Each structure stands twice: as structure tokens, then as C-alpha cells.
mmCIF file of C-alpha atoms in Angstrom:
data_model
loop_
_atom_site.group_PDB
_atom_site.id
_atom_site.type_symbol
_atom_site.label_atom_id
_atom_site.label_comp_id
_atom_site.label_asym_id
_atom_site.label_seq_id
_atom_site.Cartn_x
_atom_site.Cartn_y
_atom_site.Cartn_z
ATOM 1 C CA MET A 1 -35.551 -67.800 -19.250
ATOM 2 C CA LEU A 2 -32.739 -65.473 -18.184
ATOM 3 C CA CYS A 3 -33.943 -65.554 -14.576
ATOM 4 C CA SER A 4 -34.025 -69.354 -14.659
ATOM 5 C CA SER A 5 -30.431 -69.482 -15.937
ATOM 6 C CA CYS A 6 -29.239 -66.987 -13.315
ATOM 7 C CA LEU A 7 -30.976 -68.835 -10.489
ATOM 8 C CA GLY A 8 -29.571 -72.140 -11.743
ATOM 9 C CA THR A 9 -26.061 -70.673 -11.764
ATOM 10 C CA VAL A 10 -26.474 -69.379 -8.208
ATOM 11 C CA LEU A 11 -27.812 -72.775 -7.124
ATOM 12 C CA ASN A 12 -24.814 -74.491 -8.718
ATOM 13 C CA ALA A 13 -22.396 -72.187 -6.869
ATOM 14 C CA LEU A 14 -24.125 -72.845 -3.549
ATOM 15 C CA LEU A 15 -24.208 -76.612 -4.066
ATOM 16 C CA GLN A 16 -20.563 -76.689 -5.149
ATOM 17 C CA TYR A 17 -19.491 -74.729 -2.079
ATOM 18 C CA CYS A 18 -21.616 -76.780 0.299
ATOM 19 C CA PHE A 19 -20.857 -80.314 -0.894
ATOM 20 C CA VAL A 20 -17.461 -79.981 -2.603
ATOM 21 C CA ALA A 21 -15.632 -77.223 -0.729
ATOM 22 C CA HIS A 22 -17.192 -77.581 2.725
ATOM 23 C CA TYR A 23 -17.869 -81.322 2.994
ATOM 24 C CA SER A 24 -15.090 -82.402 0.545
ATOM 25 C CA LEU A 25 -17.215 -85.005 -1.245
ATOM 26 C CA GLY A 26 -15.087 -85.001 -4.402
ATOM 27 C CA LEU A 27 -15.426 -84.407 -8.135
ATOM 28 C CA ARG A 28 -18.309 -86.829 -8.640
ATOM 29 C CA THR A 29 -20.405 -84.713 -6.311
ATOM 30 C CA SER A 30 -19.394 -81.644 -8.341
ATOM 31 C CA ALA A 31 -20.762 -83.258 -11.505
ATOM 32 C CA LEU A 32 -23.961 -84.187 -9.664
ATOM 33 C CA CYS A 33 -24.382 -80.594 -8.454
ATOM 34 C CA LEU A 34 -23.952 -79.333 -12.009
ATOM 35 C CA SER A 35 -26.573 -81.791 -13.265
ATOM 36 C CA CYS A 36 -28.977 -80.638 -10.551
ATOM 37 C CA SER A 37 -28.501 -77.007 -11.591
ATOM 38 C CA PHE A 38 -29.219 -77.894 -15.241
ATOM 39 C CA ALA A 39 -32.357 -79.747 -14.167
ATOM 40 C CA PHE A 40 -33.411 -76.705 -12.135
ATOM 41 C CA MET A 41 -32.979 -74.462 -15.198
ATOM 42 C CA PHE A 42 -35.103 -76.803 -17.321
ATOM 43 C CA LEU A 43 -37.852 -77.030 -14.717
ATOM 44 C CA GLY A 44 -37.783 -73.256 -14.286
ATOM 45 C CA VAL A 45 -38.313 -72.631 -18.002
ATOM 46 C CA LEU A 46 -41.014 -75.315 -18.147
ATOM 47 C CA THR A 47 -42.818 -73.772 -15.172
ATOM 48 C CA TYR A 48 -42.644 -70.328 -16.771
ATOM 49 C CA LEU A 49 -44.136 -71.624 -20.016
ATOM 50 C CA ARG A 50 -46.951 -73.390 -18.207
ATOM 51 C CA LEU A 51 -47.850 -70.417 -16.010
ATOM 52 C CA SER A 52 -47.407 -67.593 -18.530
ATOM 53 C CA LYS A 53 -49.249 -69.341 -21.414
ATOM 54 C CA VAL A 54 -47.074 -67.479 -23.933
ATOM 55 C CA PHE A 55 -47.378 -70.369 -26.370
ATOM 56 C CA THR A 56 -51.183 -70.278 -26.676
ATOM 57 C CA GLU A 57 -51.269 -67.718 -29.509
ATOM 58 C CA THR A 58 -48.938 -69.627 -31.824
ATOM 59 C CA TRP A 59 -49.646 -73.185 -30.646
ATOM 60 C CA PRO A 60 -53.184 -73.429 -29.233
ATOM 61 C CA LYS A 61 -53.156 -77.216 -29.194
ATOM 62 C CA ILE A 62 -50.788 -80.027 -30.065
ATOM 63 C CA ASN A 63 -51.003 -81.258 -33.652
ATOM 64 C CA VAL A 64 -49.003 -84.475 -33.781
ATOM 65 C CA LYS A 65 -48.987 -84.622 -37.585
ATOM 66 C CA ALA A 66 -47.712 -81.057 -37.911
ATOM 67 C CA ALA A 67 -45.178 -81.561 -35.131
ATOM 68 C CA PHE A 68 -43.501 -84.465 -36.943
ATOM 69 C CA SER A 69 -43.677 -83.030 -40.474
ATOM 70 C CA ASN A 70 -40.773 -81.482 -42.427
ATOM 71 C CA TRP A 71 -38.136 -82.999 -40.166
ATOM 72 C CA GLY A 72 -35.992 -83.969 -43.147
ATOM 73 C CA ILE A 73 -34.704 -80.453 -43.775
ATOM 74 C CA ILE A 74 -34.098 -79.987 -40.046
ATOM 75 C CA PHE A 75 -31.886 -83.080 -39.939
ATOM 76 C CA ARG A 76 -30.094 -82.142 -43.173
ATOM 77 C CA MET A 77 -29.216 -78.713 -41.811
ATOM 78 C CA GLY A 78 -28.873 -79.630 -38.140
ATOM 79 C CA ILE A 79 -26.688 -82.743 -38.205
ATOM 80 C CA PRO A 80 -23.668 -80.981 -39.821
ATOM 81 C CA GLY A 81 -23.952 -78.250 -37.193
ATOM 82 C CA VAL A 82 -24.082 -80.851 -34.436
ATOM 83 C CA PHE A 83 -20.904 -82.463 -35.747
ATOM 84 C CA MET A 84 -19.165 -79.080 -35.972
ATOM 85 C CA VAL A 85 -19.911 -78.309 -32.326
ATOM 86 C CA ALA A 86 -19.106 -81.887 -31.282
ATOM 87 C CA LEU A 87 -15.716 -81.818 -33.024
ATOM 88 C CA GLU A 88 -14.890 -78.565 -31.254
ATOM 89 C CA GLU A 89 -15.762 -80.059 -27.872
ATOM 90 C CA TRP A 90 -13.910 -83.294 -28.648
ATOM 91 C CA CYS A 91 -10.774 -81.284 -29.440
ATOM 92 C CA PHE A 92 -10.935 -79.662 -26.004
ATOM 93 C CA GLU A 93 -11.478 -83.027 -24.344
ATOM 94 C CA ALA A 94 -8.562 -84.563 -26.250
ATOM 95 C CA LEU A 95 -6.325 -81.674 -25.171
ATOM 96 C CA THR A 96 -7.334 -82.300 -21.561
ATOM 97 C CA PHE A 97 -6.339 -85.975 -21.817
ATOM 98 C CA VAL A 98 -3.005 -85.061 -23.430
ATOM 99 C CA ALA A 99 -2.293 -82.397 -20.789
ATOM 100 C CA GLY A 100 -3.183 -84.850 -18.016
ATOM 101 C CA SER A 101 -0.717 -87.392 -19.371
ATOM 102 C CA MET A 102 2.073 -84.787 -19.189
ATOM 103 C CA GLY A 103 1.794 -84.162 -15.448
ATOM 104 C CA GLU A 104 -0.088 -82.096 -12.900
ATOM 105 C CA VAL A 105 1.638 -78.801 -13.744
ATOM 106 C CA THR A 106 0.763 -79.083 -17.438
ATOM 107 C CA LEU A 107 -2.800 -80.073 -16.623
ATOM 108 C CA GLY A 108 -3.124 -77.096 -14.271
ATOM 109 C CA ALA A 109 -1.750 -74.713 -16.910
ATOM 110 C CA HIS A 110 -4.195 -76.117 -19.455
ATOM 111 C CA ALA A 111 -7.077 -75.675 -17.012
ATOM 112 C CA ILE A 112 -6.111 -72.029 -16.368
ATOM 113 C CA ALA A 113 -5.897 -71.237 -20.073
ATOM 114 C CA PHE A 114 -9.157 -73.071 -20.760
ATOM 115 C CA GLN A 115 -11.086 -71.202 -18.069
ATOM 116 C CA ILE A 116 -9.848 -67.745 -19.071
ATOM 117 C CA GLN A 117 -10.442 -68.395 -22.767
ATOM 118 C CA SER A 118 -13.926 -69.694 -21.950
ATOM 119 C CA ILE A 119 -14.749 -66.457 -20.115
ATOM 120 C CA ILE A 120 -13.569 -64.417 -23.105
ATOM 121 C CA TYR A 121 -15.547 -66.690 -25.479
ATOM 122 C CA MET A 122 -18.879 -66.155 -23.708
ATOM 123 C CA VAL A 123 -19.396 -62.656 -25.135
ATOM 124 C CA PRO A 124 -18.911 -63.699 -28.797
ATOM 125 C CA LEU A 125 -21.170 -66.684 -28.176
ATOM 126 C CA GLY A 126 -23.962 -64.420 -26.896
ATOM 127 C CA ILE A 127 -23.583 -62.016 -29.832
ATOM 128 C CA PHE A 128 -23.523 -64.973 -32.228
ATOM 129 C CA THR A 129 -26.822 -66.292 -30.865
ATOM 130 C CA ALA A 130 -28.485 -62.864 -30.929
ATOM 131 C CA VAL A 131 -27.348 -62.151 -34.489
ATOM 132 C CA ASN A 132 -28.594 -65.529 -35.710
ATOM 133 C CA ILE A 133 -32.028 -64.776 -34.281
ATOM 134 C CA ARG A 134 -32.063 -61.234 -35.668
ATOM 135 C CA VAL A 135 -30.942 -62.266 -39.153
ATOM 136 C CA GLY A 136 -33.559 -65.024 -39.192
ATOM 137 C CA GLN A 137 -36.261 -62.540 -38.202
ATOM 138 C CA ARG A 138 -35.253 -60.069 -40.907
ATOM 139 C CA LEU A 139 -35.066 -62.750 -43.591
ATOM 140 C CA GLY A 140 -38.438 -64.084 -42.499
ATOM 141 C CA ALA A 141 -39.842 -60.561 -42.885
ATOM 142 C CA PHE A 142 -38.299 -60.321 -46.409
ATOM 143 C CA ASP A 143 -35.913 -57.597 -45.268
ATOM 144 C CA PRO A 144 -32.454 -58.475 -46.646
ATOM 145 C CA ILE A 145 -31.147 -54.969 -45.906
ATOM 146 C CA GLY A 146 -31.998 -55.367 -42.225
ATOM 147 C CA SER A 147 -30.338 -58.786 -42.064
ATOM 148 C CA HIS A 148 -27.204 -57.410 -43.728
ATOM 149 C CA PHE A 149 -27.152 -54.512 -41.255
ATOM 150 C CA ALA A 150 -27.361 -56.936 -38.304
ATOM 151 C CA TYR A 151 -24.543 -59.016 -39.792
ATOM 152 C CA THR A 152 -22.206 -56.056 -40.388
ATOM 153 C CA THR A 153 -22.985 -54.628 -36.945
ATOM 154 C CA ALA A 154 -22.014 -57.940 -35.350
ATOM 155 C CA LEU A 155 -18.719 -57.989 -37.258
ATOM 156 C CA ALA A 156 -17.914 -54.460 -36.055
ATOM 157 C CA LEU A 157 -18.796 -55.370 -32.468
ATOM 158 C CA MET A 158 -16.630 -58.479 -32.566
ATOM 159 C CA ARG A 159 -13.654 -56.597 -33.979
ATOM 160 C CA ASP A 160 -13.960 -53.973 -31.240
ATOM 161 C CA TYR A 161 -14.441 -56.613 -28.524
ATOM 162 C CA GLN A 162 -11.390 -58.543 -29.659
ATOM 163 C CA GLN A 163 -9.205 -55.460 -29.390
ATOM 164 C CA ARG A 164 -10.636 -54.465 -26.010
ATOM 165 C CA SER A 165 -10.268 -57.971 -24.585
ATOM 166 C CA GLN A 166 -6.611 -57.933 -25.557
ATOM 167 C CA CYS A 167 -6.077 -54.637 -23.735
ATOM 168 C CA ALA A 168 -8.006 -55.835 -20.678
ATOM 169 C CA PHE A 169 -6.310 -59.195 -20.216
ATOM 170 C CA PHE A 170 -2.858 -58.726 -21.745
ATOM 171 C CA PRO A 171 -0.509 -58.019 -20.221
ATOM 172 C CA LYS A 172 -1.955 -56.123 -17.237
ATOM 173 C CA SER A 173 -4.369 -58.674 -15.806
ATOM 174 C CA LEU A 174 -2.784 -61.861 -17.115
ATOM 175 C CA GLN A 175 -0.749 -62.678 -14.020
ATOM 176 C CA SER A 176 -3.493 -61.787 -11.532
ATOM 177 C CA SER A 177 -6.168 -63.682 -13.496
ATOM 178 C CA SER A 178 -4.030 -66.808 -13.744
ATOM 179 C CA THR A 179 -3.265 -66.842 -10.017
ATOM 180 C CA ILE A 180 -6.989 -66.883 -9.233
ATOM 181 C CA PHE A 181 -7.150 -70.512 -10.356
ATOM 182 C CA ASP A 182 -3.782 -71.740 -9.050
ATOM 183 C CA ARG A 183 -1.151 -70.005 -6.903
ATOM 184 C CA HIS A 184 1.560 -72.535 -7.751
ATOM 185 C CA SER A 185 4.272 -70.486 -9.492
ATOM 186 C CA SER A 186 5.171 -72.968 -12.236
ATOM 187 C CA THR A 187 1.535 -73.773 -13.022
ATOM 188 C CA SER A 188 0.599 -70.095 -13.173
ATOM 189 C CA ARG A 189 3.617 -69.268 -15.333
ATOM 190 C CA ASN A 190 2.889 -72.081 -17.797
ATOM 191 C CA GLY A 191 -0.750 -71.007 -17.925
ATOM 192 C CA GLN A 192 0.292 -67.464 -18.838
ATOM 193 C CA GLU A 193 2.546 -68.730 -21.622
ATOM 194 C CA THR A 194 -0.236 -70.945 -22.974
ATOM 195 C CA ILE A 195 -2.673 -68.023 -23.041
ATOM 196 C CA ARG A 196 -0.146 -65.828 -24.860
ATOM 197 C CA ILE A 197 0.313 -68.482 -27.542
ATOM 198 C CA THR A 198 -3.377 -69.235 -28.038
ATOM 199 C CA ASP A 199 -4.241 -65.539 -28.021
ATOM 200 C CA SER A 200 -1.883 -64.815 -30.920
ATOM 201 C CA LEU A 201 -3.405 -67.493 -33.166
ATOM 202 C CA PRO A 202 -6.455 -65.438 -34.320
ATOM 203 C CA TYR A 203 -4.138 -62.694 -35.575
ATOM 204 C CA ILE A 204 -1.913 -65.196 -37.371
ATOM 205 C CA PHE A 205 -4.816 -66.930 -39.123
ATOM 206 C CA SER A 206 -6.491 -63.612 -39.992
ATOM 207 C CA GLU A 207 -3.427 -62.655 -42.022
ATOM 208 C CA LEU A 208 -3.403 -65.884 -44.052
#
């Protein structure tokens, strides 16, 4: 699964460079390249499952009745989570539209801040996924102490990561990291100011 994701990312980078940067085919081609990389990841995982047969021990054959049973609790617990993630994404999309209506410099500054914050967000997202799996495993094994240990360990890791990310990006690498995306002075400067503002919000809300 990890290999499929890595290969898909490499494929996306190659396609983007070939068709967007080299042949200048535009943003629609960029979206098509991204879709192709996602399809490659899916086919890679599917091929691995078919060849490795890792599912045979837990699912020897398809039981249609069992596959479609107990979906009520899945929808009751899953739909609120879907809306939470969707609202978060919609907020980012709305901010992009608002920034675009304010001019190219503002849109560029928003894009710089969004990309850097996304890079910083990837580590908490990975820890969040791993902790969810670990806590579920411990609860399934009737081990509440183990699940609590995984939860408290994740909180300690996130607190340490937040402090280290501040030291790494601010203020030493802020200017150099913002100029990677755009060398225009006003765009880079506005991007730095946006990152400083958004970076201070977690500390403000943590004190409330």
C-alpha cells in the first residue's frame, strides 16, 4: 500500500513535469495527471490484494448477505464524520474563491500559506490515522489501558511536534520556504504574513 502510494506520487510528478511544465498544456492537464496517479494507486493496491491473497484468511469467499448487514450503524457514525471533513474542505475552497476575487497577489499569498500549512499538517494526519487504528485494536482486545496509553502518547507527540515545527519554520525558514512557490516580492511577503497569523491561532484558541 505504501509502495503504491509512493509510486503514484512519483508518477504524478513525472506526468506534471512532462505535460504541464514541458509541453505547457495547462491546468486541466494537471488535474488529469492527478486523476491518473490516483487511478494508478488504486490499481496498485488492487493488484497487491489479488496477488498476495492476504484476504483469504478473514474473507475466504464473498457473502453478500453479511456484506450488506449492519450498515445502519456505519451510516449513523460515518455520515457526521463525512460532513465534518467536507465542511473543512469547503472552508478551504471558499477561502480560495475569496482570495481569487481580491487579485493575483492575494491569491498567490493564499496559495503559499495553504501549501506550507498542508505540509505541516501531513504529520499530524498520519499520527491521527495510526492512533485511531491502534486505539481500535486495543479496545477490540478489551485493553482500555493500552488504548489510553496510545492516546496519551499521541498527545505528547503532537505537543512536541507543534513546538518543533514552530522552531523549524519560524522565523528561520519562513522567507526561504515562501520563495520556493513564488519569487514575486509582494506575493512572498503577504504569504509570510498570512502564515504568521494562521500559525498563532492554535496558541490563541488553546488559551481560551
